Coordinates of C-alpha atoms and ligand atoms in Angstrom, one line a residue:
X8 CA -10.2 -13.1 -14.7
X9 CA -10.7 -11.4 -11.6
X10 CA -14.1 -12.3 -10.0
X11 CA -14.5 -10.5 -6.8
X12 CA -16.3 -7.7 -5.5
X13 CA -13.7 -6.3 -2.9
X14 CA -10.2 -5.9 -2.5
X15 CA -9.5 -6.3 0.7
X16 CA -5.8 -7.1 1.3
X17 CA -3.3 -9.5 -0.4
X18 CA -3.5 -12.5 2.2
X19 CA -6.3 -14.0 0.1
X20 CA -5.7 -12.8 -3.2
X21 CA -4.0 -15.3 -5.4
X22 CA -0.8 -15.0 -7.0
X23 CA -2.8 -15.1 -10.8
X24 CA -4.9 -12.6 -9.4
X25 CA -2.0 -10.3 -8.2
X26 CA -0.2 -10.7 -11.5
X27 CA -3.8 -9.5 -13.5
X28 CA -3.9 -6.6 -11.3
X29 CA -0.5 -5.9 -12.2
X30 CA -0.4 -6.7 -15.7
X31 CA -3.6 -4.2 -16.1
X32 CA -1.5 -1.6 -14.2
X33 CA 1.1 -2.0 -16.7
X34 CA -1.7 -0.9 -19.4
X35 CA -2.8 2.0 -17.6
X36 CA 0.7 3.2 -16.7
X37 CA 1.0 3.2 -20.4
X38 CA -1.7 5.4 -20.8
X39 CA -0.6 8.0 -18.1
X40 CA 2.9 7.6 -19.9
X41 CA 0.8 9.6 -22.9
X42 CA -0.3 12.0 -20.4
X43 CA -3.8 11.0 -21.3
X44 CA -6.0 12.4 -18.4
X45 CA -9.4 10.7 -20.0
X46 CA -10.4 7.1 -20.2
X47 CA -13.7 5.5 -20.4
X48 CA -12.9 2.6 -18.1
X49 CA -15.0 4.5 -15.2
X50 CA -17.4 6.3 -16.8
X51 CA -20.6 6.4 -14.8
X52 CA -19.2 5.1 -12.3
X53 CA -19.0 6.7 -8.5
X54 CA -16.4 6.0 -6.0
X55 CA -16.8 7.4 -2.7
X56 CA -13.6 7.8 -0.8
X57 CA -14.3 7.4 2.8
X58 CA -11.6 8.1 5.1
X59 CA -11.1 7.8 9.0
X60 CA -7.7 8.5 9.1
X61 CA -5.4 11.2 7.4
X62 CA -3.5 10.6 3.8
X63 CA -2.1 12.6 0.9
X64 CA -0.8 9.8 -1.3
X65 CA -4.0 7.4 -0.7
X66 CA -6.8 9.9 -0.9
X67 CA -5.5 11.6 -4.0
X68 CA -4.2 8.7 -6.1
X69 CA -7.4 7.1 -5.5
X70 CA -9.4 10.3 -6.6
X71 CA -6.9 11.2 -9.4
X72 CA -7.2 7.6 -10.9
X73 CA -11.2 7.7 -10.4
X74 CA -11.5 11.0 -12.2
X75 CA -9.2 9.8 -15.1
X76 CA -11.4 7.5 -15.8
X77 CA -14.0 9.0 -15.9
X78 CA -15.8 8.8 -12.6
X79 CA -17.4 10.9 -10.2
X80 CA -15.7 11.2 -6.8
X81 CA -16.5 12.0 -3.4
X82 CA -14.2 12.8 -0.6
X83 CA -15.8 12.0 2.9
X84 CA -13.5 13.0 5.6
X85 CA -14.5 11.4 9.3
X86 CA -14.0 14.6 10.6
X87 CA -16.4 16.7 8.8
X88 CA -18.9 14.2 8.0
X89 CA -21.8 12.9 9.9
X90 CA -19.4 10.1 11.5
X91 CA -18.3 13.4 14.0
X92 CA -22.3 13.0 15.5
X93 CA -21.8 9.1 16.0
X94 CA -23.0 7.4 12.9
X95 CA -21.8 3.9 12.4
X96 CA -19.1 2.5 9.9
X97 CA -22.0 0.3 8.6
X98 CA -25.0 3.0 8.8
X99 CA -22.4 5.5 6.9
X100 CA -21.5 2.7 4.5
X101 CA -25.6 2.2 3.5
X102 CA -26.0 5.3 2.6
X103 CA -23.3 5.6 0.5
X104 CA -24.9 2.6 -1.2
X105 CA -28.0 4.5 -1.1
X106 CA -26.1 7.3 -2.6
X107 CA -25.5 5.2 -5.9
X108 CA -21.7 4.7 -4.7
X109 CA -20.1 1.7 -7.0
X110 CA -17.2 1.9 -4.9
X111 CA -16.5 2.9 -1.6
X112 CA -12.4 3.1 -0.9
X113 CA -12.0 2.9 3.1
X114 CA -9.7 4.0 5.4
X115 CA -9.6 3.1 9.4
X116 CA -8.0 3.0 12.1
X117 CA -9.6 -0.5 13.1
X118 CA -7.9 -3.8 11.6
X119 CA -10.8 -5.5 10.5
X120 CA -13.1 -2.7 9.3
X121 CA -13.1 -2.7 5.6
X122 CA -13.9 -6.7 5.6
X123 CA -17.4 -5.5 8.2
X124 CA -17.9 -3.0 5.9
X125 CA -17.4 -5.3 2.5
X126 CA -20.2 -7.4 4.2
X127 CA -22.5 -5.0 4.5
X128 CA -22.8 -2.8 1.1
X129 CA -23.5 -3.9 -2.2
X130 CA -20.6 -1.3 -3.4
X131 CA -17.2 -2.8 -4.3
X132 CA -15.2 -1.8 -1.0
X133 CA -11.2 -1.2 -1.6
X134 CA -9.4 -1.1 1.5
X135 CA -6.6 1.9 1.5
X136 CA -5.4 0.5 5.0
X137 CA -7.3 -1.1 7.8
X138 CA -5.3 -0.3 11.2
X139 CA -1.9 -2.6 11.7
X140 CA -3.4 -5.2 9.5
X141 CA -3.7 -4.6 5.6
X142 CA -2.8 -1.4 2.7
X143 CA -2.7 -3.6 -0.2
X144 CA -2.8 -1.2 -2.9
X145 CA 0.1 0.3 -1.6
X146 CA 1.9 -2.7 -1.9
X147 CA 0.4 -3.8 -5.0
X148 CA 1.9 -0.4 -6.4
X149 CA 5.5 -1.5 -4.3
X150 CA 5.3 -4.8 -6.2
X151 CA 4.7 -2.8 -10.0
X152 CA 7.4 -0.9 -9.1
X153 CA 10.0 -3.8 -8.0
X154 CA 8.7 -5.6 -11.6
X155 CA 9.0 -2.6 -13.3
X156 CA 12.8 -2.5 -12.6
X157 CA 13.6 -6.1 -12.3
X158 CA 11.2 -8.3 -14.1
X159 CA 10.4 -11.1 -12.3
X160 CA 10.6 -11.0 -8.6
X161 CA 11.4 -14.8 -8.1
X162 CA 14.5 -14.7 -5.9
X163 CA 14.5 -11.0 -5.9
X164 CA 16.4 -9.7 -2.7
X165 CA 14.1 -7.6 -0.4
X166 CA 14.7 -6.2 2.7
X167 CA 11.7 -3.8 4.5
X168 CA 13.6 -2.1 7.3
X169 CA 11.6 -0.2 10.1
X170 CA 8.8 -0.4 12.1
X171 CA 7.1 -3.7 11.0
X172 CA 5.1 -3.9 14.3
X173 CA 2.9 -1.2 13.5
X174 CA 2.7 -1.6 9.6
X175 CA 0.1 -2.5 7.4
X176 CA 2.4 -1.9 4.3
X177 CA 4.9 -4.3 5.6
X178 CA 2.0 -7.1 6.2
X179 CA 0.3 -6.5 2.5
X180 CA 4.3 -6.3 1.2
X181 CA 5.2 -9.8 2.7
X182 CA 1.5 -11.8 1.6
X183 CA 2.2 -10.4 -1.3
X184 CA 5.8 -10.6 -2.9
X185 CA 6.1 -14.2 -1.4
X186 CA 3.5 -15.5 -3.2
X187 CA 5.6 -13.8 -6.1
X188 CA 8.5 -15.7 -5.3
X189 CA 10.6 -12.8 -3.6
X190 CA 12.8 -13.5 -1.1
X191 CA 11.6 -11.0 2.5
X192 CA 14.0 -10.0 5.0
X193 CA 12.3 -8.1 7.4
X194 CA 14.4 -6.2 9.9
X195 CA 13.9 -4.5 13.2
X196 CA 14.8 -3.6 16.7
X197 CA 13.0 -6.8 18.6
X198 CA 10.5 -4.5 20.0
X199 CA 9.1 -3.5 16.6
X200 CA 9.2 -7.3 15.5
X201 CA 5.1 -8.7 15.8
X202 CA 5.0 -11.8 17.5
X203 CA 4.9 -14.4 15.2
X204 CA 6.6 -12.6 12.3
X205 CA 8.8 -15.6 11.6
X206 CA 5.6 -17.7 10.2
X207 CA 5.1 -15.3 7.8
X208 CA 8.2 -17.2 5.2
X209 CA 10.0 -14.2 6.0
X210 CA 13.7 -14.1 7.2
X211 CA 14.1 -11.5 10.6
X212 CA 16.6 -10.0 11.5
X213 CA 17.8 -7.0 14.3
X214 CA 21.0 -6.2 12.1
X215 CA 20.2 -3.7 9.1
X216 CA 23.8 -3.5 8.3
X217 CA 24.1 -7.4 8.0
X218 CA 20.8 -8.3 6.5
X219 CA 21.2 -5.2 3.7
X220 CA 24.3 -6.4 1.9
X221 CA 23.5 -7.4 -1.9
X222 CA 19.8 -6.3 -1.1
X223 CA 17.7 -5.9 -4.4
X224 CA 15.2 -3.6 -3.1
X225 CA 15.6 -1.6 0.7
X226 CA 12.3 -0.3 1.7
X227 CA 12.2 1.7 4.7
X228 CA 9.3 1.8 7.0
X229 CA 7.8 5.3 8.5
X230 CA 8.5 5.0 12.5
X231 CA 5.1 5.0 13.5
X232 CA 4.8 7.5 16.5
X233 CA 1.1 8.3 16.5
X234 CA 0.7 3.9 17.7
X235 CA 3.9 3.5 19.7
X236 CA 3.7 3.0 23.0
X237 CA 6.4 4.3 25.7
X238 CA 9.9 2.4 25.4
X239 CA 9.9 0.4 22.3
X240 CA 13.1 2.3 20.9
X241 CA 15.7 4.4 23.2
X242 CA 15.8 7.7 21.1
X243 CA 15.4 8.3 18.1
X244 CA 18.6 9.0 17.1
X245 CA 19.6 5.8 18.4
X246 CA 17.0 4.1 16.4
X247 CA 18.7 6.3 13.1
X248 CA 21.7 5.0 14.1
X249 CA 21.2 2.0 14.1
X250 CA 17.8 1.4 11.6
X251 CA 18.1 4.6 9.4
X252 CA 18.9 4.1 5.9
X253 CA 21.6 6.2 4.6
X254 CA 23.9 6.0 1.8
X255 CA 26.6 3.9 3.4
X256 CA 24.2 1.2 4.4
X257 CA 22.8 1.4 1.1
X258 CA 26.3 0.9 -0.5
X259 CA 26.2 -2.7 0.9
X260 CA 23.1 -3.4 -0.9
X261 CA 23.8 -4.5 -4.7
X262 CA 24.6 -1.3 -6.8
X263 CA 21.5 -1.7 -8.6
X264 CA 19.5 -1.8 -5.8
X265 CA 16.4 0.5 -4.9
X266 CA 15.4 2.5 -2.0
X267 CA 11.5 2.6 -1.6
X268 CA 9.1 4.0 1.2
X269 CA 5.6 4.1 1.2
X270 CA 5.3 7.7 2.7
X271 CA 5.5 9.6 4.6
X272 CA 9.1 9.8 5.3
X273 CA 10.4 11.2 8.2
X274 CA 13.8 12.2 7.2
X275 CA 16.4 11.7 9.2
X276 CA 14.7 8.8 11.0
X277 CA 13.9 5.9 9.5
X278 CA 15.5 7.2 6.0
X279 CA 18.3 10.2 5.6
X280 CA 18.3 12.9 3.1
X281 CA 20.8 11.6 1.3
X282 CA 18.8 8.0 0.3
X283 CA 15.9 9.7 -0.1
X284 CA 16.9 12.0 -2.9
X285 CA 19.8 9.9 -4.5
X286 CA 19.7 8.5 -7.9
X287 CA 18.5 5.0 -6.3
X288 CA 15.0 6.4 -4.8
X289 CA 12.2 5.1 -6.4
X290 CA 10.0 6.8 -3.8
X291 CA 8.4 9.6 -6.1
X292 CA 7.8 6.6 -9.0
X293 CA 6.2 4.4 -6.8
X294 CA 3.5 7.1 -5.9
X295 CA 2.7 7.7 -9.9
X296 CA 3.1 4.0 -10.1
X297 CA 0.1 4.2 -7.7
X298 CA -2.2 5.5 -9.8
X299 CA -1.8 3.5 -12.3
X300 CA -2.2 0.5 -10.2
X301 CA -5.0 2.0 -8.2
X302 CA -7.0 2.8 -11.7
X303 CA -6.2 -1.0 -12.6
X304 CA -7.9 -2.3 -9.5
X305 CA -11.1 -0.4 -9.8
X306 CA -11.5 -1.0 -13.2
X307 CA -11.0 -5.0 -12.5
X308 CA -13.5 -4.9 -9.8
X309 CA -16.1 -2.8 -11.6
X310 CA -15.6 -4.6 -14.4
X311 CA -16.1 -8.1 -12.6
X312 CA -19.5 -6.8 -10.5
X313 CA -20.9 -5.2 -14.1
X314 CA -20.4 -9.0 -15.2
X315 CA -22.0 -10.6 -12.2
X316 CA -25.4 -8.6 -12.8
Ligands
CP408 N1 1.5 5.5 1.7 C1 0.4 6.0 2.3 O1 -0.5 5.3 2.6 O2 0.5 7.4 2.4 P1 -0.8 8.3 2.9 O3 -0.9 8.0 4.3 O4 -0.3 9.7 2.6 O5 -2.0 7.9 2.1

């Protein structure tokens, strides 16, 4: 059962405990599937939703999945909060405590920040993406998704294609599915490869067009263009032509393949219209899939600190 009071990202999460979180997902997607919009699971319960950096998928599945369940959210926006007149992560974090928060879902822009923040509250703290390090609910909710379709993911063919430099979604995607037995290609013009990728048990490659053929699952990555720095990528039409996903890449993947992105996609770029809308895009499930997963992880967590008192 999971015992822990924080989710902070999928590196030290074990496989058991990834496959709890998933197989409680499955539950609640069951219940959304009945267009309930009321469970118990969270009632009396307050999650306070602080956020550093923008989001529309994040935020709101987070707040959708609290209030079907019965809890009381609160949105705190960097911007328009006391944070603006230079209060600290930690000092902002206390007082959320001290405002009877049971969970506190973070956002920053600093790697590092929901584990300093974990450390200093008694609330359970979810991180909804920590800088270039960790989103692991989003990839939790990739991960559902990829089961959903294909069962177990031992062997499963995945490529995540796009700026893996800069992404917290790849790095939460490749802790996770290989500890689930999925097989990771990750692929990317050498300047948006991390140093020391390779050490991650992932296969790299600079050739979508090579590394995509009989590909289970193609995720594209949003090109990042708010952390690039000058000259990592010519244009960017060179980078789509050479890195986008479009439907005749995607025909050299298996025909049963799926096209996912975390959001948001910049069409055109990293994925074309014609993916992105096709029959194969599992881009609009995988955000309801959220929800599901995201009510799943704050029940577990609740549910484990209740038992700990
Ligand atoms: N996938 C994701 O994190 O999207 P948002 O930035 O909109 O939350």
């Amino acid at each position: 059962m999971l015992k822990r009071k924080d989710l902070l990202g999928l590196k030290d999460i074990t496989a058991e405990e990834i496959e709890e979180i998933l197989s409680t997902a499955s539950q609640m997607r069951k219940i959304l599937d009945q267009n309930v919009k009321k469970t118990p699971h969270l009632q009396g319960k307050n999650v306070s939703l602080l956020f550093y950096e923008n989001s529309t998928r994040t935020r709101t599945s987070f707040d959708t999945a609290g209030k079907i369940m019965g809890a009381n959210t609160f949105s705190i926006a960097a911007s328009t909060s006391s944070v603006s007149k230079g209060e600290t992560l930690i000092d902002t974090g206390k007082n959320l405590d001290a405002l009877l928060s049971d969970v506190i879902v973070l956002r920053h822009s600093m790697s590092g920040a929901p584990h300093l923040l974990a450390k200093n509250v008694s609330a359970g703290v979810i991180n909804a993406g920590d800088g270039m390090n960790e989103h692991p609910t989003q990839a939790l909710l990739d991960i559902y998704t990829m089961k959903e379709k294909f069962g177990d993911l031992k062997g499963l063919k995945v490529v995540i294609a796009g700026d893996i430099k800069h992404s917290r979604v790849a790095r939460s995607n490749i802790w996770g599915l290989t500890k689930l037995g999925a097989s990771v290609t990750v692929c990317a013009p050498k300047t948006l490869l991390p140093v020391g990728i390779e050490d991650m048990d992932v296969k790299v490659s600079c050739d979508l067009d090579e590394c995509i053929v009989g590909a289970n699952a193609v995720m594209g990555l949003r090109l990042q263009l708010e952390r690039q720095q000058a000259g990592l990528f010519p244009s960017v039409a060179e980078y789509n032509a050479y890195y986008g996903i479009n439907a005749a890449r995607l025909n050299l993947a298996d025909s049963d393949a799926v096209v996912m992105h975390p959001g948001p996609v910049n069409r055109g770029l990293e994925l074309n219209s014609d993916v992105a809308d096709c029959d194969q895009s599992y881009i609009l499930r995988q955000v309801t899939n959220g929800v599901a997963v995201r009510m799943a992880v704050m029940f577990l967590l609740t549910r484990s600190k209740d038992k700990q008192i």
